[in-house]
Short mmCIF file of C-alpha atoms in Angstrom, two decimals:
data_model
loop_
_atom_site.label_atom_id
_atom_site.label_comp_id
_atom_site.label_asym_id
_atom_site.label_seq_id
_atom_site.Cartn_x
_atom_site.Cartn_y
_atom_site.Cartn_z
CA MET A 1 17.45 -3.92 -17.55
CA LYS A 2 19.02 -4.44 -14.14
CA THR A 3 17.62 -6.75 -11.46
CA PRO A 4 15.76 -4.59 -8.89
CA PRO A 5 15.31 -5.28 -5.16
CA LEU A 6 12.81 -7.97 -4.16
CA ALA A 7 9.98 -7.62 -1.62
CA LEU A 8 7.10 -9.87 -0.52
CA TYR A 9 3.41 -9.08 -0.15
CA ALA A 10 1.21 -11.60 1.70
CA HIS A 11 -2.56 -11.14 1.60
CA PHE A 12 -4.89 -12.14 4.45
CA PRO A 13 -8.41 -11.72 3.04
CA TRP A 14 -10.77 -11.86 6.02
CA CYS A 15 -12.24 -9.03 8.10
CA VAL A 16 -14.66 -8.98 11.03
CA GLN A 17 -16.86 -6.74 8.89
CA LYS A 18 -16.53 -5.40 5.34
CA CYS A 19 -16.47 -1.58 5.28
CA PRO A 20 -18.95 0.12 2.89
CA TYR A 21 -16.20 2.04 1.05
CA CYS A 22 -13.81 -0.91 0.64
CA ASP A 23 -13.11 -2.40 -2.79
CA PHE A 24 -10.13 -4.46 -1.65
CA ASN A 25 -10.19 -8.23 -1.98
CA SER A 26 -11.60 -8.76 1.52
CA TYR A 27 -14.41 -10.90 2.94
CA THR A 28 -16.46 -10.86 6.12
CA LEU A 29 -15.43 -13.76 8.33
CA ARG A 30 -18.61 -15.78 8.91
CA ASP A 31 -17.14 -19.04 10.19
CA GLU A 32 -14.06 -20.08 12.11
CA LEU A 33 -10.83 -18.61 10.71
CA PRO A 34 -9.03 -21.35 8.71
CA GLU A 35 -5.71 -20.18 10.09
CA GLN A 36 -3.57 -23.29 9.65
CA ARG A 37 -4.98 -24.19 6.22
CA TYR A 38 -4.47 -20.67 4.94
CA VAL A 39 -0.91 -20.36 6.24
CA ASP A 40 -0.12 -23.78 4.72
CA ALA A 41 -1.41 -22.42 1.39
CA LEU A 42 0.74 -19.28 1.70
CA LEU A 43 3.85 -21.39 2.21
CA ARG A 44 3.05 -23.57 -0.81
CA ASP A 45 2.36 -20.45 -2.84
CA LEU A 46 5.75 -18.98 -1.97
CA ASP A 47 7.56 -22.25 -2.71
CA ALA A 48 5.94 -22.49 -6.16
CA GLN A 49 6.89 -18.93 -7.12
CA VAL A 50 10.53 -18.92 -6.06
CA THR A 51 11.38 -21.91 -8.26
CA ASP A 52 11.23 -19.59 -11.31
CA LEU A 53 13.03 -16.64 -9.79
CA ASP A 54 16.41 -15.00 -9.51
CA VAL A 55 16.29 -15.26 -5.73
CA ARG A 56 17.83 -12.42 -3.71
CA PRO A 57 17.23 -11.42 -0.09
CA LEU A 58 13.90 -9.76 0.66
CA THR A 59 14.20 -6.05 1.46
CA SER A 60 10.68 -5.77 2.90
CA ILE A 61 7.55 -7.79 3.67
CA PHE A 62 4.04 -6.38 3.90
CA LEU A 63 1.32 -8.46 5.57
CA GLY A 64 -1.89 -6.86 4.27
CA GLY A 65 -5.57 -7.53 3.95
CA GLY A 66 -8.23 -7.83 4.93
CA THR A 67 -7.17 -7.91 8.56
CA PRO A 68 -3.91 -9.82 9.11
CA SER A 69 -4.17 -9.15 12.85
CA LEU A 70 -6.99 -11.73 12.96
CA PHE A 71 -4.17 -14.27 12.60
CA SER A 72 -2.20 -15.27 15.68
CA PRO A 73 1.42 -14.18 16.22
CA ALA A 74 2.39 -17.87 15.85
CA ALA A 75 0.77 -18.01 12.39
CA ILE A 76 2.47 -14.79 11.30
CA GLY A 77 5.75 -16.19 12.63
CA ARG A 78 5.35 -19.32 10.49
CA VAL A 79 5.04 -17.19 7.34
CA LEU A 80 8.06 -15.06 8.24
CA ASP A 81 10.24 -18.03 9.23
CA HIS A 82 9.44 -19.78 5.96
CA ALA A 83 10.19 -16.66 3.91
CA ARG A 84 13.52 -16.26 5.73
CA ASN A 85 14.49 -19.89 5.12
CA ARG A 86 13.22 -20.07 1.53
CA VAL A 87 14.27 -16.68 0.18
CA GLY A 88 16.42 -14.92 2.78
CA PHE A 89 16.25 -11.53 4.48
CA ALA A 90 18.31 -8.40 3.91
CA GLY A 91 20.01 -7.22 7.10
CA ASP A 92 17.75 -4.16 7.41
CA ILE A 93 14.49 -5.81 6.30
CA GLU A 94 11.27 -3.98 7.12
CA ILE A 95 8.31 -6.24 8.05
CA THR A 96 4.95 -4.49 8.28
CA LEU A 97 1.74 -5.92 9.72
CA GLU A 98 -1.59 -4.23 9.00
CA ALA A 99 -3.80 -4.16 12.09
CA ASN A 100 -7.34 -3.09 12.96
CA PRO A 101 -7.52 -1.39 16.38
CA GLY A 102 -10.67 -3.39 17.11
CA THR A 103 -9.01 -6.80 16.73
CA ILE A 104 -5.99 -6.42 19.01
CA GLU A 105 -5.88 -8.13 22.38
CA ARG A 106 -3.68 -6.66 25.12
CA GLY A 107 -0.09 -7.87 24.76
CA ARG A 108 -0.53 -9.04 21.15
CA PHE A 109 1.83 -6.45 19.62
CA ALA A 110 4.70 -7.65 21.79
CA GLU A 111 4.04 -11.16 20.49
CA TYR A 112 3.94 -9.98 16.86
CA ARG A 113 7.26 -8.23 17.42
CA ALA A 114 8.73 -11.44 18.85
CA ALA A 115 7.48 -13.24 15.72
CA GLY A 116 9.52 -10.87 13.54
CA VAL A 117 7.27 -7.88 12.81
CA THR A 118 9.24 -4.60 12.81
CA ARG A 119 6.52 -2.13 11.80
CA VAL A 120 2.71 -1.87 12.13
CA SER A 121 0.18 -0.02 9.99
CA LEU A 122 -2.86 0.80 12.10
CA GLY A 123 -6.17 1.52 10.35
CA ALA A 124 -7.45 4.47 12.40
CA GLN A 125 -9.30 6.22 9.51
CA SER A 126 -10.87 8.82 11.85
CA PHE A 127 -11.13 9.83 15.50
CA ASP A 128 -14.67 11.14 15.07
CA GLU A 129 -17.09 8.53 16.44
CA ARG A 130 -19.83 9.64 14.03
CA GLN A 131 -17.52 9.16 11.05
CA LEU A 132 -16.28 5.80 12.30
CA LYS A 133 -19.87 4.60 12.42
CA LEU A 134 -20.59 5.94 8.91
CA LEU A 135 -17.46 4.21 7.62
CA GLY A 136 -18.56 0.89 9.12
CA ARG A 137 -15.48 0.61 11.32
CA ILE A 138 -15.67 -1.84 14.24
CA HIS A 139 -13.34 0.14 16.50
CA SER A 140 -13.65 3.34 18.52
CA ALA A 141 -11.23 6.26 18.73
CA ASP A 142 -10.25 5.15 22.23
CA GLU A 143 -9.35 1.69 20.91
CA THR A 144 -6.99 3.34 18.43
CA ARG A 145 -5.41 5.29 21.28
CA ARG A 146 -4.99 2.13 23.34
CA ALA A 147 -3.49 0.29 20.35
CA ALA A 148 -0.94 3.10 19.90
CA GLU A 149 -0.01 2.86 23.58
CA GLU A 150 0.45 -0.89 23.17
CA LEU A 151 2.69 -0.34 20.14
CA HIS A 152 4.97 2.04 22.03
CA ALA A 153 5.08 -0.33 25.01
CA ALA A 154 5.98 -3.25 22.72
CA GLY A 155 8.91 -1.36 21.21
CA LEU A 156 7.09 -0.91 17.89
CA SER A 157 7.19 2.87 17.78
CA ASN A 158 7.83 2.71 14.04
CA PHE A 159 4.14 2.54 13.20
CA ASN A 160 1.85 4.13 10.64
CA LEU A 161 -1.63 5.52 11.15
CA ASP A 162 -4.07 5.46 8.22
CA LEU A 163 -6.43 8.43 8.06
CA MET A 164 -9.17 9.26 5.58
CA TYR A 165 -10.41 12.72 4.60
CA ALA A 166 -13.23 14.14 2.46
CA LEU A 167 -15.57 12.10 4.65
CA PRO A 168 -19.36 12.58 4.51
CA GLY A 169 -20.21 16.10 5.66
CA GLN A 170 -16.68 16.65 6.99
CA THR A 171 -15.39 20.20 7.42
CA ALA A 172 -11.78 21.30 7.01
CA LYS A 173 -11.61 21.94 10.75
CA GLU A 174 -12.83 18.41 11.50
CA ALA A 175 -10.26 16.89 9.14
CA GLN A 176 -7.53 18.85 10.89
CA ALA A 177 -8.84 17.71 14.29
CA ASP A 178 -8.57 14.08 13.10
CA LEU A 179 -4.98 14.71 12.09
CA GLU A 180 -4.09 16.41 15.38
CA ALA A 181 -5.57 13.45 17.28
CA ALA A 182 -3.41 11.10 15.21
CA LEU A 183 -0.25 13.16 15.74
CA ALA A 184 -0.84 13.12 19.49
CA LEU A 185 -0.23 9.35 19.41
CA GLN A 186 3.35 9.90 18.16
CA PRO A 187 3.36 7.71 15.04
CA ALA A 188 6.49 7.58 12.88
CA HIS A 189 4.46 7.61 9.67
CA LEU A 190 1.04 8.85 8.59
CA SER A 191 -0.96 8.02 5.46
CA GLN A 192 -3.84 10.26 4.36
CA TYR A 193 -6.32 8.93 1.82
CA HIS A 194 -9.19 10.71 0.09
CA LEU A 195 -12.45 8.77 0.50
CA THR A 196 -13.28 7.61 -3.01
CA ILE A 197 -16.51 5.94 -4.07
CA GLU A 198 -15.47 2.73 -5.79
CA PRO A 199 -17.71 0.62 -8.08
CA GLY A 200 -19.20 -2.45 -6.45
CA THR A 201 -19.11 -1.07 -2.91
CA VAL A 202 -22.01 -0.29 -0.60
CA PHE A 203 -21.21 3.42 -0.93
CA ALA A 204 -21.44 3.14 -4.73
CA ALA A 205 -25.05 1.97 -4.39
CA ALA A 206 -25.92 4.82 -2.01
CA PRO A 207 -23.19 7.49 -2.26
CA PRO A 208 -22.76 9.74 0.77
CA VAL A 209 -22.53 13.50 0.31
CA GLN A 210 -18.88 14.51 0.39
CA PRO A 211 -17.32 17.96 0.86
CA ALA A 212 -16.95 20.30 -2.11
CA ASP A 213 -13.57 20.50 -3.86
CA GLU A 214 -12.66 23.85 -2.30
CA ILE A 215 -13.26 22.42 1.19
CA VAL A 216 -11.06 19.41 0.35
CA GLU A 217 -8.31 21.75 -0.83
CA ASP A 218 -8.57 23.62 2.48
CA MET A 219 -8.32 20.29 4.33
CA LEU A 220 -5.12 19.39 2.51
CA ASP A 221 -3.54 22.80 3.10
CA ARG A 222 -4.37 22.77 6.82
CA CYS A 223 -3.21 19.20 7.30
CA LEU A 224 0.07 19.74 5.45
CA GLN A 225 0.85 22.73 7.69
CA SER A 226 0.14 20.65 10.81
CA LEU A 227 2.24 17.74 9.57
CA GLU A 228 5.21 19.95 8.73
CA ALA A 229 4.96 21.67 12.11
CA ALA A 230 5.09 18.23 13.76
CA GLY A 231 8.27 17.26 11.91
CA PHE A 232 6.69 15.16 9.16
CA GLU A 233 7.78 15.39 5.54
CA GLN A 234 5.61 14.43 2.59
CA TYR A 235 7.53 11.98 0.41
CA GLU A 236 4.72 10.56 -1.74
CA VAL A 237 1.15 11.42 -2.69
CA SER A 238 -0.42 9.96 0.46
CA GLY A 239 2.60 9.37 2.69
CA TYR A 240 4.21 11.52 5.38
CA SER A 241 6.99 10.44 7.71
CA ARG A 242 9.46 11.51 10.34
CA ALA A 243 13.11 11.43 9.32
CA GLY A 244 14.22 7.88 8.50
CA ALA A 245 10.71 6.41 8.77
CA GLN A 246 9.61 6.26 5.14
CA CYS A 247 7.89 2.99 4.27
CA ALA A 248 10.52 0.86 2.53
CA HIS A 249 7.89 -1.49 1.08
CA ASN A 250 5.92 1.30 -0.57
CA LEU A 251 9.14 2.89 -1.84
CA ASN A 252 9.89 -0.41 -3.57
CA TYR A 253 6.50 -0.18 -5.33
CA TRP A 254 6.98 3.44 -6.38
CA THR A 255 10.50 2.82 -7.71
CA PHE A 256 9.28 -0.14 -9.81
CA GLY A 257 11.01 -2.75 -7.69
CA ASP A 258 10.06 -6.43 -7.76
CA TYR A 259 7.73 -8.13 -5.32
CA LEU A 260 6.26 -11.58 -4.86
CA GLY A 261 2.54 -11.67 -4.15
CA ILE A 262 1.17 -14.61 -2.15
CA GLY A 263 -2.33 -15.18 -0.84
CA ALA A 264 -5.86 -14.86 -2.23
CA GLY A 265 -5.93 -12.20 -4.96
CA ALA A 266 -2.35 -11.08 -4.32
CA HIS A 267 -0.51 -9.25 -7.11
CA GLY A 268 3.19 -9.50 -7.88
CA LYS A 269 5.68 -7.91 -10.25
CA LEU A 270 8.88 -9.65 -11.35
CA SER A 271 11.70 -8.76 -13.75
CA PHE A 272 13.49 -11.32 -15.92
CA ALA A 273 16.52 -10.67 -18.13
CA ASP A 274 15.10 -12.85 -20.92
CA ARG A 275 11.38 -12.08 -20.55
CA GLY A 276 11.16 -8.51 -19.37
CA VAL A 277 8.63 -7.51 -16.71
CA THR A 278 5.85 -9.90 -15.64
CA ARG A 279 2.84 -9.20 -13.42
CA THR A 280 1.23 -12.03 -11.46
CA GLN A 281 -2.15 -12.43 -9.77
CA GLN A 282 -3.42 -15.20 -7.56
CA THR A 283 -6.97 -16.60 -7.43
CA ARG A 284 -9.13 -14.00 -5.66
CA GLU A 285 -11.78 -15.97 -3.78
CA PRO A 286 -10.31 -17.54 -0.60
CA ARG A 287 -12.04 -20.92 -0.91
CA ARG A 288 -10.85 -21.29 -4.50
CA TYR A 289 -7.39 -20.16 -3.51
CA LEU A 290 -7.24 -22.81 -0.79
CA ALA A 291 -8.35 -25.49 -3.27
CA ALA A 292 -6.05 -24.40 -6.12
CA GLU A 293 -2.84 -26.14 -7.10
CA PRO A 294 0.37 -24.38 -6.02
CA GLY A 295 1.61 -22.07 -8.75
CA ALA A 296 -1.85 -21.66 -10.31
CA LEU A 297 -1.47 -17.89 -10.47
CA VAL A 298 -2.00 -15.88 -13.67
CA ARG A 299 1.12 -14.43 -15.29
CA ARG A 300 1.06 -11.55 -17.77
CA GLN A 301 4.13 -10.18 -19.48
CA ILE A 302 3.97 -6.41 -19.79
CA PRO A 303 4.48 -5.29 -23.41
CA ASN A 304 7.27 -2.76 -23.87
CA GLY A 305 4.68 -0.23 -25.00
CA ASP A 306 3.01 -0.41 -21.58
CA LEU A 307 6.17 0.02 -19.52
CA PRO A 308 6.37 3.85 -19.61
CA PHE A 309 2.86 4.09 -18.16
CA GLU A 310 3.48 1.35 -15.60
CA PHE A 311 6.71 2.97 -14.43
CA ALA A 312 5.41 6.56 -14.39
CA MET A 313 2.21 5.54 -12.59
CA ASN A 314 4.45 4.66 -9.66
CA GLY A 315 7.42 7.01 -10.02
CA PHE A 316 5.41 10.23 -10.16
CA ARG A 317 3.83 9.39 -6.80
CA LEU A 318 7.14 10.33 -5.19
CA VAL A 319 7.82 13.96 -4.31
CA ARG A 320 11.43 13.49 -5.43
CA GLY A 321 10.33 11.82 -8.68
CA PHE A 322 12.84 9.56 -10.43
CA THR A 323 16.03 9.61 -12.48
CA ASP A 324 16.78 8.72 -16.08
CA GLU A 325 18.92 5.84 -14.82
CA GLN A 326 16.07 4.43 -12.73
CA PHE A 327 13.70 4.48 -15.70
CA GLU A 328 16.19 2.83 -18.04
CA SER A 329 17.43 0.21 -15.56
CA ARG A 330 13.93 -0.82 -14.42
CA THR A 331 12.28 -0.89 -17.89
CA GLY A 332 15.16 -1.57 -20.29
CA LEU A 333 13.90 1.32 -22.45
CA PRO A 334 15.76 4.50 -23.51
CA ILE A 335 14.84 7.74 -21.75
CA ALA A 336 13.94 9.24 -25.15
CA VAL A 337 10.61 7.38 -24.85
CA LEU A 338 9.64 9.50 -21.85
CA GLU A 339 11.10 12.72 -23.21
CA LYS A 340 8.84 12.55 -26.24
CA ALA A 341 5.71 11.81 -24.21
CA LEU A 342 6.28 14.21 -21.31
CA GLY A 343 7.73 17.19 -23.17
CA PRO A 344 4.31 18.90 -23.51
CA LEU A 345 3.67 18.49 -19.77
CA VAL A 346 6.91 20.30 -18.96
CA SER A 347 5.62 23.21 -21.03
CA ARG A 348 2.30 23.13 -19.16
CA GLY A 349 4.03 23.27 -15.77
CA LEU A 350 2.90 19.81 -14.64
CA VAL A 351 6.29 18.09 -14.83
CA ASP A 352 9.74 19.39 -13.91
CA ARG A 353 12.65 18.14 -16.02
CA GLY A 354 15.86 18.50 -14.01
CA GLU A 355 19.40 17.30 -14.63
CA LYS A 356 18.56 13.71 -15.63
CA THR A 357 15.58 13.74 -13.23
CA TRP A 358 11.81 13.91 -13.51
CA ARG A 359 9.24 14.91 -10.93
CA ALA A 360 5.72 16.27 -10.77
CA THR A 361 5.48 19.96 -9.92
CA ALA A 362 3.28 21.09 -7.03
CA LYS A 363 0.49 21.57 -9.58
CA GLY A 364 1.19 18.26 -11.29
CA PHE A 365 1.22 16.44 -7.98
CA ARG A 366 -2.46 17.23 -7.56
CA PHE A 367 -3.29 16.33 -11.15
CA LEU A 368 -1.33 13.12 -11.63
CA ASN A 369 -3.97 11.65 -13.94
CA ASP A 370 -3.25 14.43 -16.45
CA ILE A 371 0.37 13.32 -16.50
CA LEU A 372 -0.45 9.64 -16.91
CA VAL A 373 -2.92 10.27 -19.73
CA GLU A 374 0.01 11.40 -21.88
CA LEU A 375 1.47 7.91 -21.57
CA LEU A 376 -1.77 6.00 -22.16
CA PRO A 377 -1.48 5.77 -25.98
CA ALA A 378 1.61 3.62 -25.43
CA ALA A 379 -0.15 1.44 -22.85
CA SER A 380 -2.43 -1.22 -24.24
CA ALA A 381 -3.63 -2.55 -20.87
CA PRO A 382 -2.31 -0.65 -17.83
CA THR A 383 -2.77 -2.45 -14.56
CA ALA A 384 -2.37 -0.95 -11.07
CA PRO A 385 -0.16 -2.94 -8.68
#
């Protein structure tokens, strides 16, 4: 096993309002934001984790949530400065801030850029006012447009727009109109996510009526044509980018790189020469996280039998797939383990076996669960990152 690149994920758990479809570790902000206390806790969290780590410069940082843009540029700057001083930055580090269009004050993006942010992921979700209301979003389509203008003006043109499809009652034409509205804002990256009804959400208790499968397929076909015509290339299941604008942080996930996870409920994945691969998780509830001792996170070593599933769950998300060398260097296992498990899927046309490479076929890309099921018998307790 070789030491992979290292990234950092920092979780900011509060939102103005919890969306009915959201199963992320996020909480409606009901009192004053404990900005200083929470940032202090993030810094302690990072300090406690790096003491047991083969430290190397961070290749990317993702500030996610929740709604990190509820925190001031000064607070975000404190986190970034501490990470730079404590761990170090690679020369081409990518630093992404998630932002809600409804929480951005004029001029804020320029201040976030000055604090060190190099990329923004903007949660548009839709440009249809009816759908935004159904999704419980606090922003309007015009606020997304204004936020995009602010990003360009601040010199943060490397931004992503999140869009959702298969929305309640949505037609293929409406999904394409959402995409065209997003493309008009000139993002460098676009993420498209299928609305899924997750257990424990408001939508799970009262599920909305979603489009039929054939309509969803039509949506995807139309949207892919529009994206390609606009110069975007699909590089992973949900990600499309202009040339040179792929998300480095997500690529680190999908190539089974390492990442520290700090903040309430944050997950991490770390590789050790003597212990193999370890996953970490912090205390989920923010008040308990703030009260916990530094380094109180849960650590779980991944059994070797689980590693093929864990690796493939990420690697097959990429259009290009992965190489034999990547599998062996990131898991420490021989490629024969995968060859035995995936051989039947090659015969079924779901997986393409190239010259020391693996990738999902066009058919397999839409049925990734069928691929992963073949690896489940070797995985005693698979956990998503």
